[in-house]
Short mmCIF file of N, CA and C and ligand atoms in Angstrom, two decimals:
data_model
loop_
_atom_site.label_atom_id
_atom_site.label_comp_id
_atom_site.label_asym_id
_atom_site.label_seq_id
_atom_site.Cartn_x
_atom_site.Cartn_y
_atom_site.Cartn_z
N MET A 10 10.90 119.70 124.11
CA MET A 10 10.13 119.04 124.03
C MET A 10 9.99 119.11 122.20
N ASP A 11 10.06 118.26 121.33
CA ASP A 11 9.91 118.57 119.74
C ASP A 11 8.38 119.17 119.34
N LYS A 12 8.27 119.95 118.46
CA LYS A 12 6.75 120.84 118.50
C LYS A 12 5.98 119.85 117.64
N LEU A 13 4.53 120.18 117.35
CA LEU A 13 3.78 118.61 116.60
C LEU A 13 3.75 119.44 115.55
N LYS A 14 3.23 118.99 114.43
CA LYS A 14 2.87 119.82 113.12
C LYS A 14 1.49 119.75 112.52
N ILE A 15 1.19 120.72 112.42
CA ILE A 15 -0.35 120.72 111.36
C ILE A 15 0.41 121.45 110.12
N GLY A 16 -0.67 120.81 109.31
CA GLY A 16 -1.00 120.65 107.99
C GLY A 16 -2.47 121.24 107.65
N THR A 17 -2.32 122.19 106.48
CA THR A 17 -3.42 122.69 106.36
C THR A 17 -3.91 122.31 104.42
N CYS A 18 -4.45 122.21 104.19
CA CYS A 18 -4.92 122.75 102.64
C CYS A 18 -6.51 123.04 102.40
N TRP A 19 -6.72 123.80 100.91
CA TRP A 19 -7.93 123.85 100.88
C TRP A 19 -8.11 122.82 99.29
N LEU A 20 -9.21 122.13 99.71
CA LEU A 20 -9.77 121.32 98.20
C LEU A 20 -10.72 121.90 97.64
N ASP A 21 -11.92 121.77 97.60
CA ASP A 21 -12.74 122.88 96.55
C ASP A 21 -13.59 123.64 97.46
N GLY A 22 -12.69 124.89 98.00
CA GLY A 22 -13.36 126.11 98.68
C GLY A 22 -12.71 127.33 98.64
N CYS A 23 -13.37 128.19 98.88
CA CYS A 23 -13.34 129.54 98.92
C CYS A 23 -11.91 130.26 99.31
N SER A 24 -11.34 129.42 100.39
CA SER A 24 -9.98 130.14 101.37
C SER A 24 -10.99 130.65 102.66
N GLY A 25 -11.75 130.91 102.41
CA GLY A 25 -12.51 131.73 103.28
C GLY A 25 -12.66 131.23 104.72
N CYS A 26 -12.25 129.67 104.68
CA CYS A 26 -12.14 129.03 105.93
C CYS A 26 -10.23 129.48 106.51
N HIS A 27 -9.66 129.56 105.58
CA HIS A 27 -8.77 129.84 105.80
C HIS A 27 -8.37 131.06 106.34
N MET A 28 -8.86 132.39 106.12
CA MET A 28 -9.23 133.27 106.25
C MET A 28 -9.36 133.05 107.85
N SER A 29 -10.33 132.31 108.27
CA SER A 29 -10.81 132.36 109.59
C SER A 29 -9.74 131.82 110.49
N LEU A 30 -9.33 131.11 109.58
CA LEU A 30 -8.24 130.26 110.66
C LEU A 30 -7.02 131.80 110.91
N LEU A 31 -6.39 132.25 110.66
CA LEU A 31 -5.33 133.57 109.95
C LEU A 31 -6.68 134.43 111.30
N ASP A 32 -8.12 134.67 111.08
CA ASP A 32 -8.36 135.93 111.98
C ASP A 32 -8.54 135.47 113.82
N MET A 33 -7.64 134.44 113.90
CA MET A 33 -7.54 133.50 115.26
C MET A 33 -6.62 134.81 115.95
N ASP A 34 -5.82 135.83 115.28
CA ASP A 34 -5.47 136.91 115.60
C ASP A 34 -4.68 135.85 116.56
N GLU A 35 -3.85 137.18 117.87
CA GLU A 35 -2.76 136.43 118.72
C GLU A 35 -2.98 134.86 119.11
N GLY A 36 -4.21 134.07 119.19
CA GLY A 36 -4.36 132.49 119.30
C GLY A 36 -3.77 131.84 118.28
N ILE A 37 -3.52 132.61 117.18
CA ILE A 37 -2.42 131.64 116.72
C ILE A 37 -0.60 131.65 117.33
N VAL A 38 -0.36 133.14 118.25
CA VAL A 38 1.21 132.94 118.53
C VAL A 38 0.97 131.62 119.49
N ALA A 39 0.08 130.99 120.24
CA ALA A 39 -0.25 129.92 121.34
C ALA A 39 0.03 128.79 120.19
N VAL A 40 -0.69 128.67 119.23
CA VAL A 40 -0.60 127.24 118.56
C VAL A 40 0.82 127.36 117.84
N LEU A 41 1.40 128.41 117.57
CA LEU A 41 2.68 128.28 117.16
C LEU A 41 4.12 128.16 118.06
N ARG A 42 3.51 127.84 119.32
CA ARG A 42 4.14 128.05 120.21
C ARG A 42 4.34 125.62 120.76
N LYS A 43 3.25 125.51 120.21
CA LYS A 43 3.46 124.25 120.41
C LYS A 43 3.06 123.22 118.75
N ALA A 44 3.30 124.11 117.96
CA ALA A 44 3.32 123.54 116.41
C ALA A 44 3.68 124.03 115.83
N ASP A 45 4.44 123.37 114.65
CA ASP A 45 4.94 124.69 113.22
C ASP A 45 3.82 123.81 112.29
N ILE A 46 3.59 124.84 111.28
CA ILE A 46 2.70 124.47 110.13
C ILE A 46 3.61 123.68 108.90
N VAL A 47 3.40 123.09 108.63
CA VAL A 47 4.53 122.37 107.85
C VAL A 47 4.10 122.07 106.40
N PHE A 48 2.92 122.65 106.03
CA PHE A 48 2.31 122.24 104.87
C PHE A 48 1.16 123.29 104.85
N GLY A 49 1.00 124.29 103.57
CA GLY A 49 -0.32 124.81 103.68
C GLY A 49 0.15 126.09 102.70
N PRO A 50 -1.18 127.04 102.29
CA PRO A 50 -0.65 127.71 101.59
C PRO A 50 0.36 128.87 102.10
N LEU A 51 0.86 129.14 103.41
CA LEU A 51 1.91 129.75 103.58
C LEU A 51 2.88 129.14 103.67
N VAL A 52 2.84 127.81 103.08
CA VAL A 52 4.16 127.29 103.65
C VAL A 52 4.85 126.69 102.32
N ASP A 53 6.38 126.63 102.03
CA ASP A 53 6.61 125.95 100.54
C ASP A 53 6.99 124.94 100.35
N ALA A 54 6.01 123.99 100.70
CA ALA A 54 6.35 122.73 100.52
C ALA A 54 5.10 121.95 99.63
N GLN A 55 5.94 121.02 98.78
CA GLN A 55 5.14 120.78 97.49
C GLN A 55 4.50 119.70 98.00
N GLU A 56 4.69 118.85 99.04
CA GLU A 56 3.33 117.35 99.38
C GLU A 56 3.89 117.35 100.48
N TRP A 57 2.63 116.73 100.76
CA TRP A 57 2.05 116.52 102.09
C TRP A 57 3.04 116.08 103.14
N PRO A 58 4.15 116.20 104.28
CA PRO A 58 5.05 115.19 104.64
C PRO A 58 4.21 114.55 105.11
N GLU A 59 5.07 114.18 106.32
CA GLU A 59 4.94 112.21 106.58
C GLU A 59 4.98 112.90 108.25
N GLY A 60 4.05 112.54 109.12
CA GLY A 60 4.26 112.82 110.58
C GLY A 60 3.45 113.50 110.59
N VAL A 61 2.66 114.31 110.01
CA VAL A 61 1.48 115.10 110.85
C VAL A 61 0.71 115.01 111.71
N ASP A 62 0.74 115.96 112.66
CA ASP A 62 -0.64 115.44 113.56
C ASP A 62 -1.68 116.05 113.61
N VAL A 63 -1.57 117.13 113.31
CA VAL A 63 -3.24 117.56 112.71
C VAL A 63 -3.33 117.73 111.18
N ALA A 64 -3.99 117.43 110.40
CA ALA A 64 -4.43 117.98 109.04
C ALA A 64 -5.65 118.11 109.16
N VAL A 65 -5.64 119.93 108.73
CA VAL A 65 -7.13 121.05 108.43
C VAL A 65 -7.08 121.27 107.28
N ILE A 66 -7.98 120.33 106.79
CA ILE A 66 -8.78 120.42 105.39
C ILE A 66 -9.93 121.11 105.11
N GLU A 67 -9.94 122.45 104.74
CA GLU A 67 -11.16 123.01 103.59
C GLU A 67 -11.40 122.58 102.91
N GLY A 68 -12.76 122.65 101.93
CA GLY A 68 -13.29 122.29 100.89
C GLY A 68 -13.98 121.08 100.79
N ALA A 69 -14.67 120.86 99.75
CA ALA A 69 -15.12 119.84 99.12
C ALA A 69 -14.22 119.00 98.37
N VAL A 70 -14.42 117.63 98.24
CA VAL A 70 -13.78 116.59 97.41
C VAL A 70 -14.27 116.72 96.06
N SER A 71 -13.51 117.85 95.20
CA SER A 71 -14.29 117.72 93.93
C SER A 71 -13.97 117.40 92.50
N SER A 72 -12.46 117.26 93.16
CA SER A 72 -11.54 116.99 91.56
C SER A 72 -10.40 115.74 91.85
N GLN A 73 -9.89 114.91 90.91
CA GLN A 73 -8.90 114.37 91.40
C GLN A 73 -7.76 114.46 92.01
N ASP A 74 -7.36 115.84 91.53
CA ASP A 74 -6.08 116.47 92.71
C ASP A 74 -6.70 116.92 94.11
N ASP A 75 -8.16 117.00 94.23
CA ASP A 75 -8.54 116.92 95.38
C ASP A 75 -8.38 115.77 96.76
N LEU A 76 -9.11 114.74 95.44
CA LEU A 76 -9.02 113.45 96.36
C LEU A 76 -7.48 113.09 96.67
N LYS A 77 -6.60 113.34 95.74
CA LYS A 77 -5.21 112.76 95.89
C LYS A 77 -4.65 113.35 97.12
N LEU A 78 -4.50 114.83 97.23
CA LEU A 78 -4.30 115.55 98.41
C LEU A 78 -4.97 115.26 99.52
N ALA A 79 -6.04 114.42 99.55
CA ALA A 79 -6.93 114.45 100.64
C ALA A 79 -6.24 113.06 101.06
N GLU A 80 -6.28 112.38 100.19
CA GLU A 80 -5.12 110.89 100.45
C GLU A 80 -4.28 110.58 101.49
N ALA A 81 -3.32 111.81 101.08
CA ALA A 81 -2.04 111.77 101.31
C ALA A 81 -2.22 112.55 102.58
N ALA A 82 -2.63 113.49 103.00
CA ALA A 82 -2.91 113.93 103.91
C ALA A 82 -4.12 113.14 105.08
N ARG A 83 -4.77 111.97 104.51
CA ARG A 83 -5.02 111.58 105.48
C ARG A 83 -4.04 110.12 106.12
N ALA A 84 -3.10 109.49 105.14
CA ALA A 84 -2.25 108.26 104.98
C ALA A 84 -1.00 109.24 105.84
N ARG A 85 -0.94 110.18 105.58
CA ARG A 85 0.52 110.93 106.74
C ARG A 85 0.27 111.57 108.00
N SER A 86 -0.85 111.58 108.30
CA SER A 86 -1.47 112.98 109.75
C SER A 86 -2.10 111.66 110.91
N LYS A 87 -2.29 112.36 111.85
CA LYS A 87 -2.64 111.13 112.71
C LYS A 87 -4.15 111.59 112.78
N VAL A 88 -4.46 113.05 112.76
CA VAL A 88 -5.73 113.20 113.26
C VAL A 88 -6.11 113.88 111.77
N VAL A 89 -7.41 114.10 111.15
CA VAL A 89 -7.87 114.92 109.95
C VAL A 89 -9.14 115.71 110.78
N VAL A 90 -8.80 116.86 110.43
CA VAL A 90 -10.25 117.61 110.45
C VAL A 90 -11.12 118.31 109.83
N ALA A 91 -12.58 117.98 109.46
CA ALA A 91 -12.78 118.97 108.27
C ALA A 91 -13.21 120.30 108.64
N LEU A 92 -12.65 121.30 108.02
CA LEU A 92 -12.89 122.92 108.56
C LEU A 92 -14.12 123.58 107.71
N GLY A 93 -14.94 123.91 108.04
CA GLY A 93 -15.42 124.58 107.25
C GLY A 93 -17.24 123.72 106.61
N ASP A 94 -18.55 124.24 106.11
CA ASP A 94 -19.49 123.84 105.62
C ASP A 94 -18.71 122.99 104.01
N CYS A 95 -18.22 123.44 103.25
CA CYS A 95 -17.71 122.42 102.37
C CYS A 95 -17.28 121.32 102.48
N ALA A 96 -16.10 121.25 103.26
CA ALA A 96 -15.59 120.12 104.01
C ALA A 96 -16.84 118.99 104.52
N VAL A 97 -17.52 119.37 105.33
CA VAL A 97 -18.21 118.74 106.36
C VAL A 97 -19.47 118.34 105.44
N THR A 98 -19.97 119.48 104.44
CA THR A 98 -21.56 118.68 104.09
C THR A 98 -21.11 118.60 102.03
N GLY A 99 -20.21 119.41 101.84
CA GLY A 99 -20.35 119.65 100.62
C GLY A 99 -20.74 121.28 99.87
N ASN A 100 -21.64 122.01 100.86
CA ASN A 100 -21.71 122.55 100.57
C ASN A 100 -21.79 123.16 99.35
N VAL A 101 -21.40 125.08 99.45
CA VAL A 101 -21.39 125.17 97.75
C VAL A 101 -20.97 124.51 97.02
N PRO A 102 -19.75 123.99 96.15
CA PRO A 102 -19.24 123.01 95.67
C PRO A 102 -20.39 121.93 95.20
N SER A 103 -21.04 121.95 95.89
CA SER A 103 -21.85 119.89 95.70
C SER A 103 -23.05 120.80 94.79
N MET A 104 -23.41 122.73 95.14
CA MET A 104 -24.54 122.70 94.33
C MET A 104 -24.68 122.33 92.69
N ARG A 105 -23.11 122.07 92.09
CA ARG A 105 -23.15 121.37 90.53
C ARG A 105 -23.52 120.02 90.81
N ASN A 106 -23.40 119.40 91.59
CA ASN A 106 -24.17 117.55 91.94
C ASN A 106 -25.28 117.01 91.07
N GLY A 107 -26.04 118.39 90.12
CA GLY A 107 -26.89 117.95 89.85
C GLY A 107 -26.91 118.29 88.06
N ILE A 108 -26.07 118.49 87.90
CA ILE A 108 -25.36 118.65 86.22
C ILE A 108 -24.25 117.94 85.73
N PRO A 109 -24.55 117.00 85.08
CA PRO A 109 -23.53 116.07 84.15
C PRO A 109 -22.05 117.13 83.93
N VAL A 110 -21.24 116.31 84.39
CA VAL A 110 -19.53 117.04 84.33
C VAL A 110 -20.09 117.51 83.18
N ARG A 111 -19.78 116.89 81.71
CA ARG A 111 -19.83 117.25 80.64
C ARG A 111 -20.48 118.24 80.31
N THR A 112 -22.21 118.56 80.67
CA THR A 112 -22.85 119.25 80.10
C THR A 112 -22.08 120.93 80.93
N LEU A 113 -21.69 120.44 82.34
CA LEU A 113 -21.19 122.04 82.87
C LEU A 113 -20.12 122.72 82.37
N LEU A 114 -19.02 121.73 81.93
CA LEU A 114 -17.84 121.76 81.22
C LEU A 114 -18.03 122.43 80.29
N ARG A 115 -18.95 121.99 78.96
CA ARG A 115 -19.44 122.93 77.95
C ARG A 115 -20.14 124.33 77.86
N ARG A 116 -20.70 124.31 78.87
CA ARG A 116 -21.81 125.02 79.37
C ARG A 116 -20.59 126.55 79.60
N VAL A 117 -19.54 125.65 80.99
CA VAL A 117 -18.22 127.01 81.25
C VAL A 117 -17.54 126.91 80.14
N TYR A 118 -16.73 126.42 79.30
CA TYR A 118 -15.97 126.32 78.39
C TYR A 118 -16.81 127.39 77.50
N ILE A 119 -17.55 126.44 76.44
CA ILE A 119 -17.59 126.60 75.27
C ILE A 119 -18.61 127.47 74.91
N GLU A 120 -19.87 127.21 75.84
CA GLU A 120 -20.92 128.55 75.81
C GLU A 120 -21.12 129.47 75.90
N GLY A 121 -20.28 129.69 77.91
CA GLY A 121 -19.94 130.39 78.15
C GLY A 121 -18.45 131.54 77.80
N ALA A 122 -18.55 131.47 76.58
CA ALA A 122 -16.68 131.78 76.26
C ALA A 122 -16.63 133.61 75.71
N THR A 123 -16.45 133.85 76.27
CA THR A 123 -16.17 135.30 75.84
C THR A 123 -15.30 135.98 75.25
N GLU A 124 -14.26 135.31 75.51
CA GLU A 124 -13.01 135.65 74.49
C GLU A 124 -12.71 134.16 73.69
N ARG A 125 -11.78 134.54 72.94
CA ARG A 125 -11.74 133.54 72.12
C ARG A 125 -10.21 133.59 71.48
N PRO A 126 -8.86 133.18 71.95
CA PRO A 126 -7.62 133.92 71.45
C PRO A 126 -7.52 133.23 69.84
N GLY A 127 -6.92 133.92 69.00
CA GLY A 127 -7.19 134.09 68.17
C GLY A 127 -7.85 133.15 67.46
N SER A 128 -7.88 132.36 66.27
CA SER A 128 -9.00 131.47 65.83
C SER A 128 -9.03 130.23 65.93
N GLU A 129 -8.65 129.92 67.07
CA GLU A 129 -9.57 128.99 68.22
C GLU A 129 -10.77 128.74 68.30
N PRO A 130 -11.25 127.77 68.20
CA PRO A 130 -12.79 127.60 68.50
C PRO A 130 -12.43 127.09 70.10
N PRO A 131 -13.12 127.29 70.99
CA PRO A 131 -13.20 127.21 72.33
C PRO A 131 -13.53 125.90 72.29
N ALA A 132 -12.96 125.72 73.53
CA ALA A 132 -12.61 124.39 73.70
C ALA A 132 -12.68 123.91 75.48
N VAL A 133 -12.76 123.02 76.04
CA VAL A 133 -12.58 122.85 77.63
C VAL A 133 -11.46 122.18 77.35
N PRO A 134 -10.52 122.77 78.37
CA PRO A 134 -8.99 122.95 78.97
C PRO A 134 -9.01 121.46 79.56
N THR A 135 -7.86 120.79 78.89
CA THR A 135 -7.31 119.87 79.27
C THR A 135 -6.24 119.64 80.22
N ASP A 136 -5.27 120.78 79.57
CA ASP A 136 -4.15 120.30 80.14
C ASP A 136 -4.06 121.59 81.61
N GLY A 137 -3.26 120.89 82.89
CA GLY A 137 -3.21 121.66 83.90
C GLY A 137 -4.20 121.63 84.94
N VAL A 138 -5.53 121.61 84.25
CA VAL A 138 -6.56 121.22 84.76
C VAL A 138 -7.12 119.98 85.12
N PRO A 139 -7.25 120.07 86.65
CA PRO A 139 -7.55 118.82 86.92
C PRO A 139 -9.34 118.23 87.08
N ALA A 140 -8.91 116.93 86.74
CA ALA A 140 -10.01 116.51 86.45
C ALA A 140 -11.36 116.67 86.98
N LEU A 141 -12.47 116.63 86.53
CA LEU A 141 -13.70 116.91 88.14
C LEU A 141 -13.92 115.27 88.16
N LEU A 142 -14.62 115.17 89.35
CA LEU A 142 -14.93 114.39 89.66
C LEU A 142 -16.94 114.58 89.95
N LYS A 143 -17.47 113.07 89.24
CA LYS A 143 -18.78 113.05 88.55
C LYS A 143 -19.61 114.00 89.82
N HIS A 144 -18.85 114.06 91.56
CA HIS A 144 -19.66 114.98 92.25
C HIS A 144 -18.70 115.30 93.21
N ALA A 145 -18.93 116.83 93.93
CA ALA A 145 -18.47 117.28 94.97
C ALA A 145 -18.63 116.44 96.05
N GLU A 146 -18.12 115.95 97.00
CA GLU A 146 -18.95 115.39 98.11
C GLU A 146 -18.01 115.90 99.77
N PRO A 147 -18.50 116.00 100.62
CA PRO A 147 -17.95 116.24 101.18
C PRO A 147 -16.49 115.31 101.77
N LEU A 148 -15.69 115.48 102.79
CA LEU A 148 -14.20 114.99 103.07
C LEU A 148 -14.41 113.54 103.72
N HIS A 149 -15.80 113.48 104.18
CA HIS A 149 -15.69 112.05 104.84
C HIS A 149 -16.48 111.39 103.71
N SER A 150 -16.39 111.29 102.66
CA SER A 150 -17.29 110.50 101.54
C SER A 150 -15.39 110.24 100.55
N ALA A 151 -14.68 110.96 101.13
CA ALA A 151 -13.46 110.42 100.30
C ALA A 151 -12.50 109.53 101.35
N ILE A 152 -12.47 110.14 102.77
CA ILE A 152 -11.10 109.34 103.60
C ILE A 152 -12.01 109.76 105.07
N LYS A 153 -11.61 109.33 106.05
CA LYS A 153 -11.87 109.59 107.36
C LYS A 153 -11.77 110.38 107.73
N VAL A 154 -12.56 110.77 108.70
CA VAL A 154 -12.39 112.33 109.26
C VAL A 154 -12.53 112.73 110.86
N ASP A 155 -11.65 113.07 111.60
CA ASP A 155 -11.86 112.94 113.34
C ASP A 155 -12.58 113.57 113.94
N VAL A 156 -12.92 115.20 112.61
CA VAL A 156 -12.88 115.89 113.98
C VAL A 156 -14.00 117.53 112.21
N HIS A 157 -15.20 117.43 112.93
CA HIS A 157 -15.96 117.96 111.61
C HIS A 157 -15.81 119.37 112.72
N VAL A 158 -15.93 120.80 111.62
CA VAL A 158 -15.93 121.78 112.25
C VAL A 158 -16.77 122.74 111.39
N PRO A 159 -18.36 123.17 111.71
CA PRO A 159 -19.17 123.61 110.56
C PRO A 159 -18.72 124.54 110.60
N GLY A 160 -19.64 125.41 109.55
CA GLY A 160 -19.24 127.23 109.66
C GLY A 160 -19.13 127.65 108.42
N CYS A 161 -19.52 128.37 107.78
CA CYS A 161 -19.18 129.46 106.77
C CYS A 161 -19.11 130.72 106.92
N PRO A 162 -17.39 130.45 107.16
CA PRO A 162 -16.23 129.69 107.51
C PRO A 162 -17.35 129.86 109.12
N PRO A 163 -16.18 128.77 110.16
CA PRO A 163 -16.07 128.52 111.27
C PRO A 163 -15.82 129.59 111.70
N ARG A 164 -16.72 129.97 113.01
CA ARG A 164 -16.05 131.09 113.71
C ARG A 164 -14.62 130.82 114.31
N PRO A 165 -13.56 131.83 114.26
CA PRO A 165 -11.92 131.78 114.41
C PRO A 165 -11.76 131.20 115.67
N ASN A 166 -13.08 131.54 116.90
CA ASN A 166 -12.63 130.98 118.21
C ASN A 166 -12.62 129.36 118.46
N ALA A 167 -13.70 129.01 117.26
CA ALA A 167 -13.63 127.70 117.46
C ALA A 167 -12.63 126.60 116.76
N ILE A 168 -12.07 127.62 115.71
CA ILE A 168 -10.75 126.92 115.24
C ILE A 168 -10.27 126.65 116.12
N LEU A 169 -9.63 127.79 117.12
CA LEU A 169 -8.53 127.99 118.29
C LEU A 169 -8.94 127.05 119.18
N PHE A 170 -9.99 126.81 119.41
CA PHE A 170 -10.65 126.07 120.67
C PHE A 170 -10.13 124.41 119.86
N VAL A 171 -10.74 124.39 118.68
CA VAL A 171 -10.37 122.83 117.92
C VAL A 171 -8.63 122.60 118.03
N LEU A 172 -7.90 123.02 117.60
CA LEU A 172 -6.27 123.04 117.38
C LEU A 172 -6.25 123.28 118.76
N SER A 173 -6.34 123.90 119.56
CA SER A 173 -5.56 123.95 121.17
C SER A 173 -6.47 122.79 122.20
N GLU A 174 -7.30 122.10 121.57
CA GLU A 174 -7.58 120.85 122.19
C GLU A 174 -6.64 119.60 121.61
N LEU A 175 -6.48 119.48 120.46
CA LEU A 175 -5.96 118.70 119.73
C LEU A 175 -4.47 118.33 120.03
N LEU A 176 -4.12 120.03 120.10
CA LEU A 176 -2.67 119.84 120.33
C LEU A 176 -2.31 120.14 121.96
N GLU A 177 -3.03 119.12 122.53
CA GLU A 177 -3.04 118.96 124.59
C GLU A 177 -3.30 117.75 124.34
N GLY A 178 -4.06 117.25 123.69
CA GLY A 178 -3.89 115.52 123.09
C GLY A 178 -5.28 115.03 123.51
N ARG A 179 -6.68 116.06 123.46
CA ARG A 179 -7.80 115.43 124.09
C ARG A 179 -8.88 115.98 122.73
N THR A 180 -9.47 115.29 122.86
CA THR A 180 -11.24 115.53 122.00
C THR A 180 -11.66 116.44 121.69
N PRO A 181 -11.72 117.71 121.11
CA PRO A 181 -12.86 118.61 121.42
C PRO A 181 -14.17 118.60 121.09
N ASP A 182 -14.98 119.05 122.18
CA ASP A 182 -16.04 118.95 122.39
C ASP A 182 -17.05 120.16 121.83
N LEU A 183 -16.98 120.16 120.75
CA LEU A 183 -17.32 121.62 120.01
C LEU A 183 -18.73 122.07 120.68
N GLY A 184 -19.68 121.08 121.19
CA GLY A 184 -20.71 121.41 121.84
C GLY A 184 -21.29 122.74 120.94
N SER A 185 -21.62 123.62 122.24
CA SER A 185 -22.35 125.49 121.83
C SER A 185 -21.48 126.01 120.86
N LYS A 186 -20.60 125.90 120.42
CA LYS A 186 -19.33 126.40 119.26
C LYS A 186 -19.89 125.97 118.30
N MET A 187 -20.47 124.87 117.94
CA MET A 187 -21.14 124.15 116.57
C MET A 187 -22.27 125.01 115.72
N ARG A 188 -21.87 125.54 114.55
CA ARG A 188 -22.95 126.17 113.79
C ARG A 188 -22.86 125.43 112.63
N PHE A 189 -24.06 125.75 111.65
CA PHE A 189 -23.36 126.05 110.04
C PHE A 189 -23.51 126.65 109.41
N GLY A 190 -23.51 127.13 108.44
CA GLY A 190 -23.60 128.37 107.87
C GLY A 190 -23.37 129.18 108.39
S1 SF4 B 205 -16.99 126.91 104.56
FE1 SF4 B 205 -17.68 128.75 102.87
S2 SF4 B 205 -16.08 130.07 104.08
FE2 SF4 B 205 -15.20 128.00 104.28
S3 SF4 B 205 -14.34 127.14 101.81
FE3 SF4 B 205 -16.57 126.47 101.91
S4 SF4 B 205 -18.02 128.58 101.25
FE4 SF4 B 205 -15.74 129.54 101.99
#
């Protein structure tokens, strides 16, 4: 039987949810018996592939790049999992939402500049820096999400449970495994 395909990515997150994913320890062996990880920080794929069975997405949608990646993952995956409080609620990244983007960028890159290479005055970078959206939003604000896994980060056993159920074709009932923060 062909193995299923899992893709993972982080948007505006700290990678802590991916660390929790790796903390499944030997549980990951059972997952990898049934599925290959075809996209993610540990995989050298440049674009979200077609035909992914389970997309696991960490982080809020904060920039144009986040939005593009989330939309590609949704379009090319059967099931989308929002992994962790940033993806589920906006959490830490959304703390910037009360500050206009221009004010925020000016504060960080101009007023907060401590190093000024050469004689160049500090400026907001534009090359290679993804444009921020007005607000950092939870994943479900941008795309349809099938399963929400709260937690900052979610517990490894909750992630393992969700993946195991999805790989068996069942909808996970998080019940008592659910927690925020
Ligand atoms: S939910 Fe917590 S651990 Fe996960 S990306 Fe956000 S801040 Fe990091």
